[in-house]
Amino acid sequence: MLLKARTLNLISRSHPQRALNVNHLSHYFALFTTTIAGNTKQSDSPDPDSSESPDIPSWVTNQNPESQPSEDDDFVIPSLASWVGNHPKVKPFASATEKPQTQLDIFTQILKKPYSSPEEVVDTLNRSSLSVPSVSVNRLWKRFHDCWISAYGFFIWAKEQTGYKHDPQSYSFMVDILGKGRKFDLMFDLLEEMNQLKGYINLYTIVKVMRRLARAGRFSEAIEVFRRVEEYGVEKDIMALNGLLDALVKGDSVEHAHEAFLEFKECMTLNSSSFNTLIHGFCKARKLDDARKILKEMKEYGCQPCVVSYTCFIEAYCREKDFEKVDSVLDEMKKKGCTPNAVTYTIIMHARGKSGTIRKALEVYEMMKNDGRLPDSSFCSSLIFILSKGGRLKDADEIFEDMEKQGIKPTVLTYNTMISLACEHSLEEKALKLLQRMEEDSCKPNVFTYKPLLRMCCRKKRMKVLNVLLSHMLNNDVSIDLSTYCVLVHGLCSCGKLEQAVAYFEEMVLKGMIPLDSLRKKLVETLEKENMTEAVEKIQRLMSNVTAK
DNA sequence: GTAGGGTTAG
């Protein structure tokens, strides 16, 4: 036994049903509860989509074929309490109450419709006799973050209204939305407009621009923005250079990052972030010799390699499943007096868990504990993930329940992990209850919260719940991005809901998003099999418009 | 926004 066997002292708590803040979800829980309370084995159970899903949901029978005991089931996981000790408990999270904002709703309704151009949005708004909403503009940017036509149309219209002026933050949002939509000419025009306004551009704006360019593979243009950064009134300092390096590395071109580094390193004093960003980039690109060269250069420059530098190497060796090398880096760190932290341990535990038995992963858990390092929410999320993947759902649930008691507040990552695992196992009620709990915890969901839920709804043909989730997304200002549309189109296609699949495909294209050809092919092929000729023609018309533009 | 999302949209 490698780990000290302790009694798993995690008390499962019952969670009394609390009133929901969002009516839609509440309505659906009522339906689910009725299903559980009634005899669910009867064919006339009041399932929300009963006509389409005659099978009893697995969460009712509580049987999960995928959660069979694994070979590591004899391992007892030490409780978080035995580690964290008497850490003060977090206060109960405030409830996510928000009154419906009428103005926001009105604008959302208008902007949600598909438009062919921002000018069309402006025309519609001009005919509406509406005035610019006073408080909810920032929420509109979030809601339409993936729809540059609506957002930009609203931006232009609002700017033309008497007495209204966009603040620098709105400009910054708009620049980012245009960058995300890859409308770089418009993005640069807006940046120039901000420049004329004086004081509207800051480093944050510039980094956003560089990130969007790098994400689109426009590396040279990103570097050019940095070259001209002073023309935008932003200081050409190490913060800006590090922003550029990070943008290029995140855009998957450590080569361009290195070029930029060589071009500008003489102009300013570098810091450890500059070197670490490059080390990370080379490690991610599996160019470990280059990463080592940078580490050497870092030392020669007078910057001491730190936990971040070493962790990049550890991550690279973890990716190669070379755990001997991981151990040798840990030894080197120890010799240098550089203690691994929660990030280092999370990476190793996660890789161990993914590559084989949970046993090795749990050794990392023990190692970290012996080092006196406290777990954080990311560490716990990782632990929950690997436990579930190893079939130990109950242990994963207990870690989740224990987090709050130990003062480790679950974050959106923790909830996303729990929700996606529940969805993978088709535990519908559990997944939705987690979303509800997230809301009660004032933990804002993001696009990754909804994707597995939407996928599950398609798989189970729960069209009503799917629509509830889509409104829930909107209420939480999470816009449907390209990949989420793909989940919808794919999912609906696979479950035979072809009309809905076509509708979402159309919506996506009309919003200016360009789907991968594989998605179009899958949809068209499925439609052809069903002889839906008109729909096929519609798809082809839509796509020819896209290529024509 | 210097390192840790299972995140593949498939």
Coordinates of C-alpha atoms (C1' of nucleotides) in Angstrom, one line a residue:
Chain A
M1 CA 0.0 0.0 0.0
L2 CA 1.7 3.2 -1.1
L3 CA -0.7 5.5 0.4
K4 CA -1.7 5.7 4.0
A5 CA -5.0 4.1 4.3
R6 CA -7.4 6.4 6.0
T7 CA -11.1 6.2 6.4
L8 CA -12.8 8.2 3.8
N9 CA -14.4 10.7 6.1
L10 CA -16.4 12.7 3.7
I11 CA -19.9 13.1 4.8
S12 CA -22.4 13.2 2.0
R13 CA -24.7 16.0 2.5
S14 CA -28.2 16.2 1.2
H15 CA -29.0 19.3 -0.7
P16 CA -32.5 20.5 0.1
Q17 CA -34.3 21.7 -3.0
R18 CA -34.1 25.5 -3.0
A19 CA -36.1 27.8 -5.1
L20 CA -34.6 28.5 -8.5
N21 CA -33.9 32.0 -9.7
V22 CA -34.5 31.1 -13.3
N23 CA -38.0 30.1 -14.0
H24 CA -37.2 27.9 -17.0
L25 CA -34.9 25.6 -15.1
S26 CA -37.3 25.5 -12.1
H27 CA -40.1 24.4 -14.5
Y28 CA -37.9 21.5 -15.7
F29 CA -36.9 20.4 -12.3
A30 CA -40.6 20.2 -11.4
L31 CA -41.0 17.9 -14.4
F32 CA -38.1 15.8 -13.4
T33 CA -39.2 15.6 -9.8
T34 CA -42.6 14.5 -10.9
T35 CA -41.0 11.8 -13.0
I36 CA -39.0 10.5 -10.1
A37 CA -41.9 10.7 -7.6
G38 CA -44.3 8.9 -10.0
N39 CA -43.7 5.4 -11.1
T40 CA -41.1 6.0 -13.7
K41 CA -41.2 2.5 -15.0
Q42 CA -44.6 3.1 -16.5
S43 CA -44.6 4.1 -20.1
D44 CA -46.9 7.1 -19.5
S45 CA -44.5 8.8 -17.1
P46 CA -44.6 12.6 -17.6
D47 CA -41.2 12.8 -19.2
P48 CA -40.8 16.2 -20.8
D49 CA -40.0 14.7 -24.2
S50 CA -41.7 11.4 -23.6
S51 CA -42.9 10.8 -27.1
E52 CA -39.4 10.9 -28.3
S53 CA -37.5 9.2 -25.5
P54 CA -39.4 6.1 -24.4
D55 CA -36.5 4.7 -22.5
I56 CA -36.3 5.4 -18.8
P57 CA -33.5 7.9 -18.2
S58 CA -30.5 6.3 -16.5
W59 CA -30.6 8.7 -13.6
V60 CA -33.9 7.3 -12.6
T61 CA -32.7 3.7 -12.5
N62 CA -29.4 4.9 -11.1
Q63 CA -27.5 2.4 -13.2
N64 CA -24.4 3.5 -14.8
P65 CA -22.7 0.9 -16.9
E66 CA -19.6 3.0 -17.4
S67 CA -18.8 3.4 -13.7
Q68 CA -17.6 -0.1 -13.0
P69 CA -15.1 -0.5 -10.2
S70 CA -11.5 -0.1 -11.4
E71 CA -8.4 -1.9 -10.4
D72 CA -7.5 1.0 -8.1
D73 CA -10.7 0.7 -6.1
D74 CA -8.8 -0.7 -3.1
F75 CA -7.1 2.7 -2.8
V76 CA -8.6 4.9 -0.1
I77 CA -8.3 8.5 -0.9
P78 CA -7.4 10.7 2.1
S79 CA -10.0 13.3 2.8
L80 CA -9.3 16.9 2.1
A81 CA -10.0 17.5 5.8
S82 CA -7.0 15.4 6.8
W83 CA -4.9 17.6 4.6
V84 CA -6.3 21.1 4.8
G85 CA -7.2 20.8 8.5
N86 CA -9.1 23.6 10.2
H87 CA -9.2 25.9 7.3
P88 CA -11.9 28.5 7.8
K89 CA -15.1 27.6 5.9
V90 CA -16.2 29.8 3.1
K91 CA -19.4 31.7 3.7
P92 CA -22.5 30.6 1.9
F93 CA -22.4 32.0 -1.6
A94 CA -24.7 34.8 -2.4
S95 CA -27.6 33.8 -4.6
A96 CA -27.5 34.9 -8.2
T97 CA -30.6 37.1 -8.1
E98 CA -30.9 39.5 -10.9
K99 CA -34.0 41.3 -11.9
P100 CA -34.9 41.0 -15.5
Q101 CA -33.8 44.1 -17.4
T102 CA -36.5 45.1 -19.8
Q103 CA -34.2 47.4 -22.0
L104 CA -31.7 44.6 -22.3
D105 CA -34.4 42.1 -23.3
I106 CA -35.8 44.5 -26.0
F107 CA -32.4 45.0 -27.5
T108 CA -31.5 41.4 -27.3
Q109 CA -34.7 40.4 -29.2
I110 CA -33.9 42.8 -32.0
L111 CA -30.2 41.9 -32.2
K112 CA -30.8 38.2 -32.1
K113 CA -32.4 38.2 -35.5
P114 CA -30.0 37.4 -38.3
Y115 CA -28.8 40.4 -40.3
S116 CA -26.8 40.5 -43.5
S117 CA -24.9 43.7 -42.5
P118 CA -24.3 46.1 -39.7
E119 CA -26.2 48.7 -41.8
E120 CA -29.3 46.6 -41.7
V121 CA -29.1 46.5 -37.9
V122 CA -28.7 50.3 -37.9
D123 CA -31.8 50.7 -40.1
T124 CA -33.8 48.4 -37.9
L125 CA -32.8 50.3 -34.7
N126 CA -33.5 53.6 -36.4
R127 CA -37.0 52.5 -37.1
S128 CA -37.5 51.4 -33.5
S129 CA -37.6 54.8 -31.7
L130 CA -35.6 53.2 -28.9
S131 CA -32.9 55.1 -27.0
V132 CA -29.5 53.6 -25.9
P133 CA -30.0 51.5 -22.8
S134 CA -28.4 53.2 -19.9
V135 CA -27.0 50.4 -17.8
S136 CA -26.8 47.2 -19.8
V137 CA -24.5 48.0 -22.7
N138 CA -21.7 45.8 -21.3
R139 CA -24.1 42.8 -21.1
L140 CA -25.0 43.4 -24.7
W141 CA -21.3 43.1 -25.7
K142 CA -21.1 39.8 -23.9
R143 CA -24.3 38.5 -25.4
F144 CA -23.2 39.3 -28.9
H145 CA -19.5 38.6 -28.5
D146 CA -19.8 36.0 -31.3
C147 CA -21.9 38.0 -33.6
W148 CA -20.0 40.9 -34.9
I149 CA -22.7 42.1 -37.3
S150 CA -25.3 42.7 -34.5
A151 CA -22.7 44.1 -32.1
Y152 CA -21.2 46.4 -34.7
G153 CA -24.6 47.5 -36.0
F154 CA -25.6 48.4 -32.4
F155 CA -22.3 50.2 -31.8
I156 CA -22.7 52.4 -34.9
W157 CA -26.3 53.1 -34.2
A158 CA -25.6 54.0 -30.5
K159 CA -22.8 56.3 -31.5
E160 CA -25.2 58.3 -33.8
Q161 CA -27.7 58.9 -31.0
T162 CA -27.6 62.4 -29.6
G163 CA -26.1 62.7 -26.1
Y164 CA -24.6 59.3 -26.2
K165 CA -20.9 58.5 -26.3
H166 CA -19.3 55.1 -26.1
D167 CA -16.8 54.8 -23.3
P168 CA -13.3 53.4 -23.8
Q169 CA -14.4 50.0 -22.5
S170 CA -17.2 49.7 -25.1
Y171 CA -14.6 50.6 -27.8
S172 CA -12.3 47.9 -26.4
F173 CA -15.1 45.3 -26.4
M174 CA -16.0 46.3 -30.0
V175 CA -12.4 46.0 -31.1
D176 CA -12.2 42.5 -29.6
I177 CA -15.5 41.4 -31.2
L178 CA -14.4 42.5 -34.6
G179 CA -11.1 40.7 -34.1
K180 CA -12.9 37.6 -33.0
G181 CA -15.1 37.8 -36.2
R182 CA -11.8 38.3 -38.2
K183 CA -13.0 41.7 -39.5
F184 CA -9.5 43.1 -39.2
D185 CA -10.0 46.1 -41.5
L186 CA -12.9 47.3 -39.4
M187 CA -10.9 46.5 -36.3
F188 CA -8.0 48.7 -37.4
D189 CA -10.4 51.5 -38.5
L190 CA -11.9 51.4 -35.0
L191 CA -8.5 51.4 -33.4
E192 CA -7.6 54.5 -35.4
E193 CA -10.8 56.2 -34.3
M194 CA -9.9 55.4 -30.7
N195 CA -6.5 56.9 -31.3
Q196 CA -8.1 60.2 -32.5
L197 CA -10.2 60.3 -29.3
K198 CA -7.0 60.4 -27.2
G199 CA -6.7 58.3 -24.1
Y200 CA -9.0 55.6 -25.3
I201 CA -6.3 53.1 -26.1
N202 CA -4.4 51.3 -23.4
L203 CA -2.1 48.3 -23.2
Y204 CA -5.1 46.1 -22.6
T205 CA -6.6 47.2 -26.0
I206 CA -3.3 46.6 -27.8
V207 CA -2.8 43.1 -26.3
K208 CA -6.3 42.2 -27.4
V209 CA -5.5 43.3 -30.9
M210 CA -2.3 41.4 -31.0
R211 CA -4.0 38.3 -29.6
R212 CA -6.8 38.3 -32.2
L213 CA -4.2 38.8 -35.0
A214 CA -2.0 36.0 -33.7
R215 CA -5.0 33.7 -33.2
A216 CA -5.9 34.2 -36.9
G217 CA -2.3 33.3 -37.9
R218 CA -1.5 37.0 -38.8
F219 CA 1.8 36.9 -36.8
S220 CA 3.6 39.6 -38.8
E221 CA 0.7 42.0 -38.4
A222 CA 0.7 41.3 -34.6
I223 CA 4.4 42.2 -34.5
E224 CA 3.8 45.3 -36.6
V225 CA 1.2 46.5 -34.1
F226 CA 3.9 46.2 -31.4
R227 CA 6.4 48.1 -33.5
R228 CA 4.0 50.9 -33.8
V229 CA 2.6 50.8 -30.3
E230 CA 3.8 54.2 -29.4
E231 CA 1.8 55.7 -32.2
Y232 CA -1.2 54.5 -30.3
G233 CA 0.0 56.3 -27.2
V234 CA 1.1 53.1 -25.4
E235 CA 4.5 52.7 -23.9
K236 CA 6.8 50.2 -25.7
D237 CA 7.9 48.6 -22.5
I238 CA 8.5 45.0 -21.2
M239 CA 4.8 44.6 -20.4
A240 CA 3.9 45.2 -24.0
L241 CA 6.6 43.0 -25.3
N242 CA 5.6 40.2 -23.0
G243 CA 2.0 40.7 -24.2
L244 CA 3.2 40.2 -27.8
L245 CA 5.3 37.2 -27.0
D246 CA 2.4 35.6 -25.1
A247 CA -0.1 36.3 -28.0
L248 CA 2.3 34.7 -30.5
V249 CA 2.9 31.7 -28.4
K250 CA -0.9 31.3 -27.7
G251 CA -1.4 31.6 -31.5
D252 CA 1.0 28.6 -31.9
S253 CA 4.0 30.3 -33.3
V254 CA 6.8 30.3 -30.9
E255 CA 9.0 30.9 -33.9
H256 CA 7.5 34.3 -34.4
A257 CA 7.7 34.9 -30.7
H258 CA 11.4 34.1 -30.8
E259 CA 12.0 36.4 -33.8
A260 CA 10.2 39.3 -32.0
F261 CA 12.2 38.5 -28.8
L262 CA 15.5 38.8 -30.8
E263 CA 14.4 42.0 -32.5
F264 CA 13.4 43.8 -29.3
K265 CA 15.4 42.3 -26.5
E266 CA 18.1 45.0 -26.7
C267 CA 15.5 47.8 -26.4
M268 CA 14.4 47.0 -22.8
T269 CA 15.1 45.1 -19.6
L270 CA 13.7 41.6 -19.9
N271 CA 12.1 39.9 -16.9
S272 CA 11.5 36.2 -16.1
S273 CA 8.1 36.3 -17.8
S274 CA 9.7 37.1 -21.1
F275 CA 11.9 34.0 -20.8
N276 CA 9.2 31.8 -19.3
T277 CA 6.8 32.6 -22.1
L278 CA 9.4 31.5 -24.7
I279 CA 10.2 28.4 -22.7
H280 CA 6.5 27.5 -22.5
G281 CA 6.2 28.1 -26.3
F282 CA 9.1 25.8 -27.2
C283 CA 7.9 23.2 -24.7
K284 CA 4.4 23.3 -26.2
A285 CA 5.9 22.9 -29.7
R286 CA 8.0 20.0 -28.4
K287 CA 11.2 21.8 -29.1
L288 CA 12.9 21.0 -25.9
D289 CA 16.4 21.8 -27.1
D290 CA 15.3 25.3 -27.9
A291 CA 13.5 25.6 -24.6
R292 CA 16.8 24.5 -22.8
K293 CA 18.7 27.2 -24.8
I294 CA 16.3 29.8 -23.5
L295 CA 16.7 28.5 -20.0
K296 CA 20.5 28.9 -20.3
E297 CA 20.1 32.4 -21.8
M298 CA 17.8 33.2 -18.9
K299 CA 20.5 32.3 -16.4
E300 CA 23.2 34.2 -18.3
Y301 CA 21.0 37.3 -18.4
G302 CA 20.8 37.1 -14.6
C303 CA 17.2 35.9 -14.3
Q304 CA 16.9 32.9 -12.0
P305 CA 14.7 30.1 -13.4
C306 CA 11.7 29.8 -11.2
V307 CA 8.8 27.3 -10.5
V308 CA 7.2 28.5 -13.7
S309 CA 10.2 27.7 -15.9
Y310 CA 10.6 24.2 -14.4
T311 CA 6.9 23.5 -14.6
C312 CA 6.9 24.1 -18.3
F313 CA 9.5 21.4 -18.7
I314 CA 7.6 19.1 -16.4
E315 CA 4.5 19.6 -18.5
A316 CA 6.4 18.8 -21.6
Y317 CA 7.8 15.5 -20.1
C318 CA 4.3 14.7 -18.9
R319 CA 3.0 15.1 -22.4
E320 CA 5.6 12.5 -23.5
K321 CA 4.7 10.3 -20.5
D322 CA 8.4 10.4 -19.6
F323 CA 7.9 10.3 -15.8
E324 CA 11.5 9.5 -15.1
K325 CA 12.4 12.9 -16.6
V326 CA 9.6 14.5 -14.6
D327 CA 11.2 13.1 -11.4
S328 CA 14.6 14.4 -12.4
V329 CA 13.3 17.9 -12.9
L330 CA 11.6 17.7 -9.5
D331 CA 15.0 16.6 -8.0
E332 CA 16.7 19.5 -9.7
M333 CA 14.1 21.9 -8.4
K334 CA 14.6 20.6 -4.9
K335 CA 18.4 21.1 -5.2
K336 CA 17.9 24.6 -6.3
G337 CA 15.5 25.3 -3.4
C338 CA 12.6 25.8 -5.8
T339 CA 9.5 24.2 -4.4
P340 CA 6.9 22.8 -6.8
N341 CA 3.5 24.4 -6.3
A342 CA -0.1 23.4 -6.8
V343 CA 0.2 24.0 -10.6
T344 CA 3.2 21.7 -10.9
Y345 CA 1.5 18.9 -8.9
T346 CA -1.8 19.3 -10.8
I347 CA 0.0 18.8 -14.1
I348 CA 1.8 15.7 -12.8
M349 CA -1.3 14.2 -11.2
H350 CA -3.4 14.8 -14.2
A351 CA -0.9 13.3 -16.6
R352 CA -0.5 10.2 -14.3
G353 CA -4.2 9.8 -14.1
K354 CA -4.7 10.1 -17.8
S355 CA -1.8 7.8 -18.7
G356 CA -2.7 4.8 -16.6
T357 CA -3.7 3.9 -13.1
I358 CA -5.0 6.3 -10.6
R359 CA -2.6 4.8 -8.1
K360 CA 0.3 6.8 -9.4
A361 CA -1.8 9.9 -9.6
L362 CA -2.8 9.5 -6.0
E363 CA 0.9 9.3 -5.0
V364 CA 1.2 12.8 -6.3
Y365 CA -1.7 13.8 -4.1
E366 CA 0.2 12.4 -1.2
M367 CA 3.5 14.0 -2.3
M368 CA 2.0 17.4 -2.4
K369 CA 0.4 16.9 1.0
N370 CA 3.8 15.9 2.5
D371 CA 5.3 19.0 0.9
G372 CA 2.8 21.1 2.9
R373 CA 1.3 22.5 -0.3
L374 CA -2.5 23.2 -0.1
P375 CA -4.8 22.0 -2.8
D376 CA -6.7 24.7 -4.8
S377 CA -9.8 24.5 -6.8
S378 CA -8.0 23.6 -10.1
F379 CA -6.2 20.8 -8.3
C380 CA -9.5 19.5 -6.9
S381 CA -11.1 19.7 -10.4
S382 CA -8.3 17.7 -11.8
L383 CA -8.7 15.1 -9.0
I384 CA -12.4 14.9 -9.6
F385 CA -11.8 14.5 -13.3
I386 CA -9.3 11.6 -13.0
L387 CA -11.3 9.8 -10.4
S388 CA -14.4 9.9 -12.6
K389 CA -12.4 8.8 -15.6
G390 CA -11.2 5.9 -13.5
G391 CA -14.8 4.9 -12.7
R392 CA -14.7 6.3 -9.2
L393 CA -17.7 8.6 -9.4
K394 CA -18.6 8.3 -5.8
D395 CA -15.1 9.4 -4.7
A396 CA -15.2 12.3 -7.2
D397 CA -18.6 13.4 -5.8
E398 CA -17.2 13.3 -2.3
I399 CA -14.2 15.4 -3.1
F400 CA -16.6 17.9 -4.7
E401 CA -18.8 18.0 -1.7
D402 CA -15.8 18.3 0.6
M403 CA -14.2 21.3 -1.2
E404 CA -16.6 23.9 0.2
K405 CA -16.2 22.6 3.7
Q406 CA -12.4 22.9 3.4
G407 CA -12.7 26.5 2.2
I408 CA -11.9 25.7 -1.4
K409 CA -14.5 27.4 -3.4
P410 CA -15.6 25.5 -6.5
T411 CA -15.0 27.6 -9.6
V412 CA -16.5 27.5 -13.1
L413 CA -13.8 24.9 -13.9
T414 CA -15.0 22.6 -11.0
Y415 CA -18.6 22.9 -12.1
N416 CA -17.7 22.4 -15.7
T417 CA -15.8 19.3 -14.8
M418 CA -18.7 17.9 -12.7
I419 CA -21.3 18.8 -15.3
S420 CA -19.4 17.3 -18.3
L421 CA -18.8 14.1 -16.4
A422 CA -22.4 13.8 -15.4
C423 CA -23.4 14.5 -19.1
E424 CA -20.9 11.9 -20.3
H425 CA -22.6 9.3 -18.1
S426 CA -26.1 10.6 -19.2
L427 CA -26.9 11.6 -15.6
E428 CA -29.4 14.2 -16.7
E429 CA -30.8 15.2 -13.4
K430 CA -27.4 15.4 -11.8
A431 CA -26.1 17.6 -14.6
L432 CA -29.0 20.0 -14.4
K433 CA -28.9 20.2 -10.6
L434 CA -25.3 21.1 -10.8
L435 CA -26.2 24.0 -13.1
Q436 CA -28.8 25.0 -10.6
R437 CA -26.3 24.8 -7.8
M438 CA -23.8 26.8 -9.8
E439 CA -26.3 29.6 -10.1
E440 CA -27.0 29.5 -6.3
D441 CA -23.3 29.7 -5.7
S442 CA -23.1 32.8 -8.0
C443 CA -20.6 31.0 -10.2
K444 CA -21.0 32.4 -13.7
P445 CA -21.3 29.6 -16.3
N446 CA -19.3 30.0 -19.5
V447 CA -19.6 28.4 -23.0
F448 CA -17.9 25.2 -21.8
T449 CA -20.6 24.8 -19.1
Y450 CA -23.3 24.4 -21.8
K451 CA -21.6 22.4 -24.5
P452 CA -21.8 19.0 -22.8
L453 CA -25.3 19.7 -21.6
L454 CA -26.5 20.6 -25.2
R455 CA -24.7 17.6 -26.6
M456 CA -26.5 15.4 -24.0
C457 CA -29.9 16.9 -24.8
C458 CA -29.4 16.2 -28.5
R459 CA -28.3 12.6 -27.8
K460 CA -31.4 12.1 -25.5
K461 CA -33.6 14.0 -27.9
R462 CA -34.7 16.3 -25.1
M463 CA -35.7 19.3 -27.3
K464 CA -37.5 21.2 -24.6
V465 CA -34.6 21.0 -22.2
L466 CA -32.3 22.1 -25.0
N467 CA -34.4 25.2 -25.6
V468 CA -34.4 25.9 -21.8
L469 CA -30.7 25.7 -21.8
L470 CA -30.3 28.0 -24.8
S471 CA -32.4 30.7 -22.9
H472 CA -30.4 30.0 -19.8
M473 CA -27.3 30.7 -21.8
L474 CA -28.7 34.0 -23.1
N475 CA -29.8 35.1 -19.6
N476 CA -26.2 34.5 -18.4
D477 CA -24.7 36.5 -21.2
V478 CA -23.0 33.5 -22.8
S479 CA -23.1 33.9 -26.5
I480 CA -23.3 30.8 -28.8
D481 CA -19.9 30.5 -30.5
L482 CA -19.0 28.6 -33.6
S483 CA -18.1 25.4 -31.8
T484 CA -21.4 25.5 -29.9
Y485 CA -23.3 25.8 -33.2
C486 CA -21.4 22.8 -34.4
V487 CA -22.3 20.8 -31.3
L488 CA -26.0 21.7 -32.1
V489 CA -25.9 20.9 -35.8
H490 CA -23.9 17.7 -35.3
G491 CA -26.0 16.6 -32.4
L492 CA -29.3 17.4 -34.1
C493 CA -28.2 15.7 -37.3
S494 CA -27.2 12.5 -35.4
C495 CA -30.5 12.2 -33.6
G496 CA -32.6 12.9 -36.7
K497 CA -33.8 16.3 -35.8
L498 CA -33.0 17.6 -39.3
E499 CA -35.2 20.6 -39.5
Q500 CA -33.7 22.0 -36.3
A501 CA -30.2 21.2 -37.5
V502 CA -30.8 23.1 -40.7
A503 CA -32.2 26.1 -38.7
Y504 CA -29.1 26.3 -36.5
F505 CA -26.8 25.9 -39.5
E506 CA -28.7 28.8 -41.2
E507 CA -28.5 30.9 -38.1
M508 CA -24.8 30.3 -37.8
V509 CA -24.0 31.2 -41.4
L510 CA -26.2 34.3 -41.3
K511 CA -24.4 35.5 -38.2
G512 CA -21.2 35.5 -40.3
M513 CA -19.7 32.3 -38.9
I514 CA -18.0 30.0 -41.4
P515 CA -18.5 26.3 -40.5
L516 CA -15.9 23.7 -41.4
D517 CA -16.7 21.9 -44.6
S518 CA -17.0 18.6 -42.8
L519 CA -20.0 20.0 -40.9
R520 CA -21.7 21.1 -44.2
K521 CA -21.0 17.7 -45.7
K522 CA -22.4 15.8 -42.8
L523 CA -25.6 17.9 -42.8
V524 CA -26.0 17.6 -46.6
E525 CA -25.4 13.9 -46.7
T526 CA -27.9 13.3 -43.9
L527 CA -30.5 15.5 -45.7
E528 CA -29.9 13.7 -49.0
K529 CA -30.5 10.3 -47.3
E530 CA -33.9 11.6 -46.2
N531 CA -34.6 13.1 -49.6
M532 CA -34.9 16.6 -48.2
T533 CA -34.0 18.3 -51.5
E534 CA -35.3 21.7 -50.6
A535 CA -33.2 21.8 -47.4
V536 CA -30.1 20.7 -49.4
E537 CA -30.6 23.5 -51.8
K538 CA -31.0 26.0 -49.0
I539 CA -27.7 24.9 -47.5
Q540 CA -26.0 25.2 -50.9
R541 CA -27.4 28.7 -51.4
L542 CA -26.3 29.8 -48.0
M543 CA -22.8 28.5 -48.6
S544 CA -22.5 30.0 -52.0
N545 CA -23.3 33.4 -50.5
V546 CA -20.5 32.9 -47.9
T547 CA -17.9 32.1 -50.6
A548 CA -19.1 35.0 -52.7
K549 CA -18.5 37.4 -49.9
Chain B
dG1 C1' -2.6 37.6 -20.1
dT2 C1' 4.3 33.5 -17.5
dA3 C1' 2.9 27.4 -16.1
dG4 C1' -2.4 23.6 -14.6
dG5 C1' -9.7 22.7 -18.8
dG6 C1' -10.3 17.2 -19.4
dT7 C1' -11.9 22.2 -24.3
dT8 C1' -12.2 17.9 -30.2
dA9 C1' -16.7 21.1 -33.2
dG10 C1' -15.2 15.9 -35.2

